[in-house]
Short mmCIF file of N, CA and C in Angstrom, two decimals:
data_model
loop_
_atom_site.label_atom_id
_atom_site.label_comp_id
_atom_site.label_asym_id
_atom_site.label_seq_id
_atom_site.Cartn_x
_atom_site.Cartn_y
_atom_site.Cartn_z
N MET A 1 0.84 -1.17 0.00
CA MET A 1 0.00 0.00 0.00
C MET A 1 0.89 1.24 0.00
N ARG A 2 0.61 2.13 -0.93
CA ARG A 2 1.38 3.37 -1.03
C ARG A 2 0.72 4.47 -0.21
N ILE A 3 1.53 5.36 0.29
CA ILE A 3 1.05 6.49 1.08
C ILE A 3 1.38 7.78 0.33
N GLY A 4 0.43 8.69 0.31
CA GLY A 4 0.64 10.00 -0.28
C GLY A 4 0.27 11.07 0.73
N LEU A 5 0.38 12.30 0.31
CA LEU A 5 0.05 13.44 1.17
C LEU A 5 -0.90 14.37 0.43
N VAL A 6 -1.85 14.92 1.16
CA VAL A 6 -2.73 15.95 0.62
C VAL A 6 -2.66 17.16 1.54
N ILE A 7 -2.99 18.31 0.99
CA ILE A 7 -3.07 19.52 1.80
C ILE A 7 -4.54 19.76 2.11
N THR A 8 -4.85 19.84 3.38
CA THR A 8 -6.22 20.07 3.81
C THR A 8 -6.27 21.27 4.74
N ALA A 9 -7.43 21.87 4.82
CA ALA A 9 -7.64 23.05 5.67
C ALA A 9 -9.14 23.21 5.87
N ASN A 10 -9.52 24.32 6.46
CA ASN A 10 -10.93 24.68 6.57
C ASN A 10 -11.15 25.98 5.81
N ALA A 11 -12.25 26.04 5.07
CA ALA A 11 -12.61 27.27 4.37
C ALA A 11 -12.88 28.35 5.42
N LEU A 12 -12.32 29.51 5.22
CA LEU A 12 -12.39 30.57 6.22
C LEU A 12 -13.83 30.99 6.51
N LEU A 13 -14.63 31.20 5.49
CA LEU A 13 -15.98 31.72 5.71
C LEU A 13 -16.98 30.66 6.14
N GLU A 14 -16.96 29.49 5.50
CA GLU A 14 -17.94 28.46 5.81
C GLU A 14 -17.49 27.46 6.86
N GLY A 15 -16.18 27.31 7.00
CA GLY A 15 -15.66 26.31 7.93
C GLY A 15 -15.58 24.92 7.35
N ASP A 16 -16.01 24.76 6.09
CA ASP A 16 -15.98 23.44 5.46
C ASP A 16 -14.56 22.92 5.32
N VAL A 17 -14.41 21.61 5.35
CA VAL A 17 -13.13 20.97 5.08
C VAL A 17 -12.86 21.09 3.59
N VAL A 18 -11.65 21.51 3.24
CA VAL A 18 -11.27 21.64 1.84
C VAL A 18 -9.90 21.01 1.62
N TRP A 19 -9.64 20.66 0.36
CA TRP A 19 -8.35 20.11 -0.05
C TRP A 19 -7.86 20.89 -1.25
N LEU A 20 -6.54 21.00 -1.38
CA LEU A 20 -5.92 21.66 -2.52
C LEU A 20 -6.02 20.77 -3.74
N THR A 21 -6.33 21.37 -4.91
CA THR A 21 -6.41 20.62 -6.16
C THR A 21 -5.16 20.86 -7.00
N ALA A 22 -5.01 20.08 -8.06
CA ALA A 22 -3.86 20.22 -8.95
C ALA A 22 -3.82 21.58 -9.63
N SER A 23 -4.98 22.20 -9.84
CA SER A 23 -5.03 23.51 -10.48
C SER A 23 -4.80 24.65 -9.49
N GLY A 24 -4.60 24.32 -8.21
CA GLY A 24 -4.39 25.34 -7.20
C GLY A 24 -5.68 25.80 -6.55
N GLY A 25 -6.79 25.22 -6.96
CA GLY A 25 -8.08 25.56 -6.37
C GLY A 25 -8.31 24.77 -5.10
N LEU A 26 -9.51 24.91 -4.58
CA LEU A 26 -9.91 24.20 -3.37
C LEU A 26 -11.14 23.37 -3.69
N THR A 27 -11.21 22.19 -3.12
CA THR A 27 -12.35 21.31 -3.34
C THR A 27 -12.85 20.79 -2.00
N ARG A 28 -14.12 20.45 -1.97
CA ARG A 28 -14.71 19.84 -0.77
C ARG A 28 -14.81 18.33 -0.92
N ASP A 29 -14.17 17.81 -1.99
CA ASP A 29 -14.20 16.38 -2.30
C ASP A 29 -12.77 15.83 -2.32
N LEU A 30 -12.47 14.94 -1.40
CA LEU A 30 -11.11 14.37 -1.32
C LEU A 30 -10.69 13.73 -2.64
N ALA A 31 -11.63 13.17 -3.38
CA ALA A 31 -11.30 12.51 -4.65
C ALA A 31 -10.68 13.49 -5.66
N GLU A 32 -10.92 14.78 -5.49
CA GLU A 32 -10.40 15.79 -6.41
C GLU A 32 -9.10 16.43 -5.90
N ALA A 33 -8.62 15.99 -4.75
CA ALA A 33 -7.42 16.60 -4.15
C ALA A 33 -6.15 16.19 -4.88
N LEU A 34 -5.20 17.10 -4.89
CA LEU A 34 -3.87 16.81 -5.42
C LEU A 34 -3.14 15.95 -4.40
N VAL A 35 -2.61 14.81 -4.86
CA VAL A 35 -1.88 13.90 -3.97
C VAL A 35 -0.39 14.02 -4.27
N PHE A 36 0.37 14.32 -3.24
CA PHE A 36 1.82 14.43 -3.35
C PHE A 36 2.45 13.11 -2.92
N THR A 37 3.50 12.72 -3.62
CA THR A 37 4.28 11.55 -3.19
C THR A 37 5.67 11.96 -2.73
N ASP A 38 6.01 13.22 -2.93
CA ASP A 38 7.29 13.77 -2.50
C ASP A 38 7.05 14.74 -1.35
N ARG A 39 7.59 14.42 -0.17
CA ARG A 39 7.34 15.24 1.02
C ARG A 39 7.84 16.67 0.85
N ALA A 40 9.02 16.86 0.28
CA ALA A 40 9.56 18.22 0.12
C ALA A 40 8.65 19.06 -0.77
N GLU A 41 8.15 18.47 -1.83
CA GLU A 41 7.23 19.17 -2.73
C GLU A 41 5.93 19.52 -1.98
N ALA A 42 5.45 18.57 -1.18
CA ALA A 42 4.22 18.80 -0.41
C ALA A 42 4.42 19.92 0.61
N GLU A 43 5.56 19.94 1.27
CA GLU A 43 5.82 20.98 2.27
C GLU A 43 5.94 22.36 1.63
N ASN A 44 6.52 22.42 0.44
CA ASN A 44 6.61 23.68 -0.29
C ASN A 44 5.21 24.17 -0.67
N ALA A 45 4.39 23.27 -1.16
CA ALA A 45 3.01 23.63 -1.52
C ALA A 45 2.21 24.03 -0.28
N LEU A 46 2.48 23.38 0.85
CA LEU A 46 1.80 23.73 2.10
C LEU A 46 2.15 25.16 2.52
N ALA A 47 3.41 25.53 2.38
CA ALA A 47 3.82 26.90 2.73
C ALA A 47 3.07 27.91 1.87
N GLN A 48 2.91 27.61 0.59
CA GLN A 48 2.17 28.51 -0.30
C GLN A 48 0.69 28.54 0.07
N ALA A 49 0.12 27.38 0.34
CA ALA A 49 -1.30 27.31 0.70
C ALA A 49 -1.57 28.03 2.01
N SER A 50 -0.67 27.92 2.95
CA SER A 50 -0.85 28.55 4.26
C SER A 50 -0.90 30.07 4.16
N ALA A 51 -0.36 30.62 3.09
CA ALA A 51 -0.37 32.07 2.88
C ALA A 51 -1.73 32.56 2.37
N ARG A 52 -2.62 31.66 2.05
CA ARG A 52 -3.94 32.03 1.52
C ARG A 52 -4.91 32.32 2.67
N THR A 53 -4.52 33.26 3.51
CA THR A 53 -5.26 33.53 4.74
C THR A 53 -6.64 34.16 4.52
N ALA A 54 -6.92 34.65 3.33
CA ALA A 54 -8.25 35.19 3.04
C ALA A 54 -9.22 34.09 2.63
N GLU A 55 -8.70 32.87 2.41
CA GLU A 55 -9.54 31.76 1.95
C GLU A 55 -9.63 30.60 2.93
N ILE A 56 -8.50 30.27 3.57
CA ILE A 56 -8.44 29.06 4.39
C ILE A 56 -7.74 29.31 5.72
N VAL A 57 -7.99 28.43 6.67
CA VAL A 57 -7.30 28.45 7.96
C VAL A 57 -6.88 27.03 8.32
N GLY A 58 -5.81 26.92 9.06
CA GLY A 58 -5.40 25.62 9.60
C GLY A 58 -4.92 24.62 8.57
N ALA A 59 -4.23 25.07 7.54
CA ALA A 59 -3.75 24.14 6.51
C ALA A 59 -2.68 23.22 7.09
N TYR A 60 -2.73 21.95 6.70
CA TYR A 60 -1.71 20.99 7.11
C TYR A 60 -1.67 19.83 6.13
N LEU A 61 -0.61 19.03 6.22
CA LEU A 61 -0.47 17.83 5.38
C LEU A 61 -1.15 16.67 6.08
N ALA A 62 -1.89 15.90 5.30
CA ALA A 62 -2.55 14.71 5.83
C ALA A 62 -2.16 13.51 4.98
N ASP A 63 -1.87 12.40 5.63
CA ASP A 63 -1.54 11.16 4.92
C ASP A 63 -2.79 10.56 4.30
N VAL A 64 -2.62 10.03 3.09
CA VAL A 64 -3.69 9.27 2.44
C VAL A 64 -3.09 7.97 1.92
N ARG A 65 -3.92 6.94 1.90
CA ARG A 65 -3.53 5.67 1.28
C ARG A 65 -3.96 5.74 -0.18
N LEU A 66 -3.08 5.30 -1.06
CA LEU A 66 -3.38 5.29 -2.48
C LEU A 66 -3.90 3.92 -2.85
N THR A 67 -5.18 3.85 -3.21
CA THR A 67 -5.83 2.59 -3.54
C THR A 67 -6.28 2.62 -5.00
N ALA A 68 -6.78 1.50 -5.47
CA ALA A 68 -7.32 1.43 -6.82
C ALA A 68 -8.49 2.38 -7.01
N ASP A 69 -9.17 2.71 -5.92
CA ASP A 69 -10.32 3.61 -5.97
C ASP A 69 -9.93 5.07 -5.73
N GLY A 70 -8.65 5.35 -5.60
CA GLY A 70 -8.19 6.71 -5.35
C GLY A 70 -7.65 6.86 -3.95
N ALA A 71 -7.47 8.10 -3.55
CA ALA A 71 -6.91 8.40 -2.23
C ALA A 71 -7.99 8.24 -1.16
N VAL A 72 -7.62 7.59 -0.07
CA VAL A 72 -8.51 7.46 1.09
C VAL A 72 -7.72 7.86 2.34
N PRO A 73 -8.39 8.46 3.31
CA PRO A 73 -7.67 8.90 4.51
C PRO A 73 -6.92 7.75 5.19
N ALA A 74 -5.72 8.04 5.66
CA ALA A 74 -4.92 7.04 6.35
C ALA A 74 -5.16 7.07 7.86
N HIS A 75 -5.81 8.12 8.35
CA HIS A 75 -6.05 8.27 9.79
C HIS A 75 -7.54 8.52 10.02
N PHE A 76 -8.07 7.97 11.11
CA PHE A 76 -9.50 8.10 11.37
C PHE A 76 -9.95 9.55 11.49
N ARG A 77 -9.09 10.43 11.98
CA ARG A 77 -9.46 11.85 12.09
C ARG A 77 -9.82 12.41 10.72
N GLU A 78 -9.03 12.06 9.72
CA GLU A 78 -9.29 12.55 8.37
C GLU A 78 -10.54 11.91 7.78
N THR A 79 -10.81 10.68 8.15
CA THR A 79 -12.06 10.04 7.71
C THR A 79 -13.25 10.83 8.24
N PHE A 80 -13.21 11.22 9.51
CA PHE A 80 -14.29 12.03 10.10
C PHE A 80 -14.44 13.34 9.34
N ARG A 81 -13.33 13.96 9.01
CA ARG A 81 -13.38 15.26 8.34
C ARG A 81 -13.99 15.15 6.95
N THR A 82 -13.82 14.02 6.26
CA THR A 82 -14.41 13.86 4.93
C THR A 82 -15.93 13.79 5.00
N ARG A 83 -16.47 13.44 6.15
CA ARG A 83 -17.92 13.27 6.30
C ARG A 83 -18.64 14.57 6.63
N GLY A 84 -17.90 15.61 6.92
CA GLY A 84 -18.53 16.89 7.23
C GLY A 84 -18.89 17.01 8.70
N PRO A 85 -19.55 18.10 9.05
CA PRO A 85 -19.88 18.35 10.46
C PRO A 85 -20.73 17.25 11.07
N SER A 86 -20.51 17.02 12.34
CA SER A 86 -21.31 16.01 13.06
C SER A 86 -22.19 16.72 14.08
N ASN A 87 -22.79 17.82 13.64
CA ASN A 87 -23.57 18.62 14.57
C ASN A 87 -25.07 18.41 14.46
N TYR A 88 -25.48 17.27 13.95
CA TYR A 88 -26.91 16.99 13.92
C TYR A 88 -27.37 16.58 15.31
N ARG A 89 -28.65 16.65 15.53
CA ARG A 89 -29.20 16.37 16.86
C ARG A 89 -29.18 14.87 17.15
N HIS A 90 -28.95 14.55 18.41
CA HIS A 90 -28.90 13.16 18.87
C HIS A 90 -29.97 12.93 19.93
N GLY A 91 -30.38 11.69 20.09
CA GLY A 91 -31.26 11.32 21.20
C GLY A 91 -32.48 12.19 21.32
N LYS A 92 -32.78 12.63 22.55
CA LYS A 92 -33.99 13.40 22.78
C LYS A 92 -33.96 14.77 22.10
N GLN A 93 -32.77 15.29 21.77
CA GLN A 93 -32.71 16.55 21.05
C GLN A 93 -33.27 16.42 19.64
N SER A 94 -33.29 15.21 19.11
CA SER A 94 -33.80 15.01 17.75
C SER A 94 -35.32 14.89 17.71
N GLN A 95 -35.95 14.78 18.86
CA GLN A 95 -37.41 14.65 18.90
C GLN A 95 -38.06 15.99 18.60
N THR A 96 -39.16 15.94 17.87
CA THR A 96 -39.90 17.14 17.53
C THR A 96 -40.33 17.87 18.79
N GLY A 97 -40.18 19.18 18.78
CA GLY A 97 -40.60 19.98 19.92
C GLY A 97 -39.53 20.14 20.99
N ALA A 98 -38.38 19.50 20.81
CA ALA A 98 -37.31 19.64 21.81
C ALA A 98 -36.77 21.06 21.79
N GLU A 99 -36.40 21.56 22.94
CA GLU A 99 -35.85 22.90 23.04
C GLU A 99 -34.52 22.96 22.28
N PRO A 100 -34.36 23.94 21.38
CA PRO A 100 -33.13 24.02 20.60
C PRO A 100 -31.95 24.56 21.40
N HIS A 101 -32.22 25.20 22.54
CA HIS A 101 -31.15 25.80 23.33
C HIS A 101 -31.31 25.43 24.80
N VAL A 102 -30.24 25.51 25.50
CA VAL A 102 -30.26 25.27 26.95
C VAL A 102 -30.15 26.63 27.63
N SER A 103 -31.03 26.90 28.55
CA SER A 103 -31.01 28.17 29.27
C SER A 103 -29.78 28.24 30.16
N LEU A 104 -29.15 29.37 30.17
CA LEU A 104 -28.00 29.59 31.04
C LEU A 104 -28.38 30.31 32.32
N PHE A 105 -29.67 30.60 32.47
CA PHE A 105 -30.13 31.34 33.66
C PHE A 105 -31.14 30.54 34.43
#
């Protein structure tokens, strides 16, 4: 199994997880991300991406496994990030009529 690197961050305005593409754009789909196999090249691209402070925050390199189906996250944290926010309601909060907020007073 081969390992590659992708550059990931969060979109500044929406907070969505994004990945750098080969064209220098940003995508919300890991399948469209540019995969680096050379660490020095990836670190250079990361330095450039990190300067895009009007677009993204928290850019870093993430390991991916290179499979026949494309790049897949090598770490469970990155798997969670590909699924998007986990802020849907759980348990009794998901029931109709549940209070959307907790009183602080």
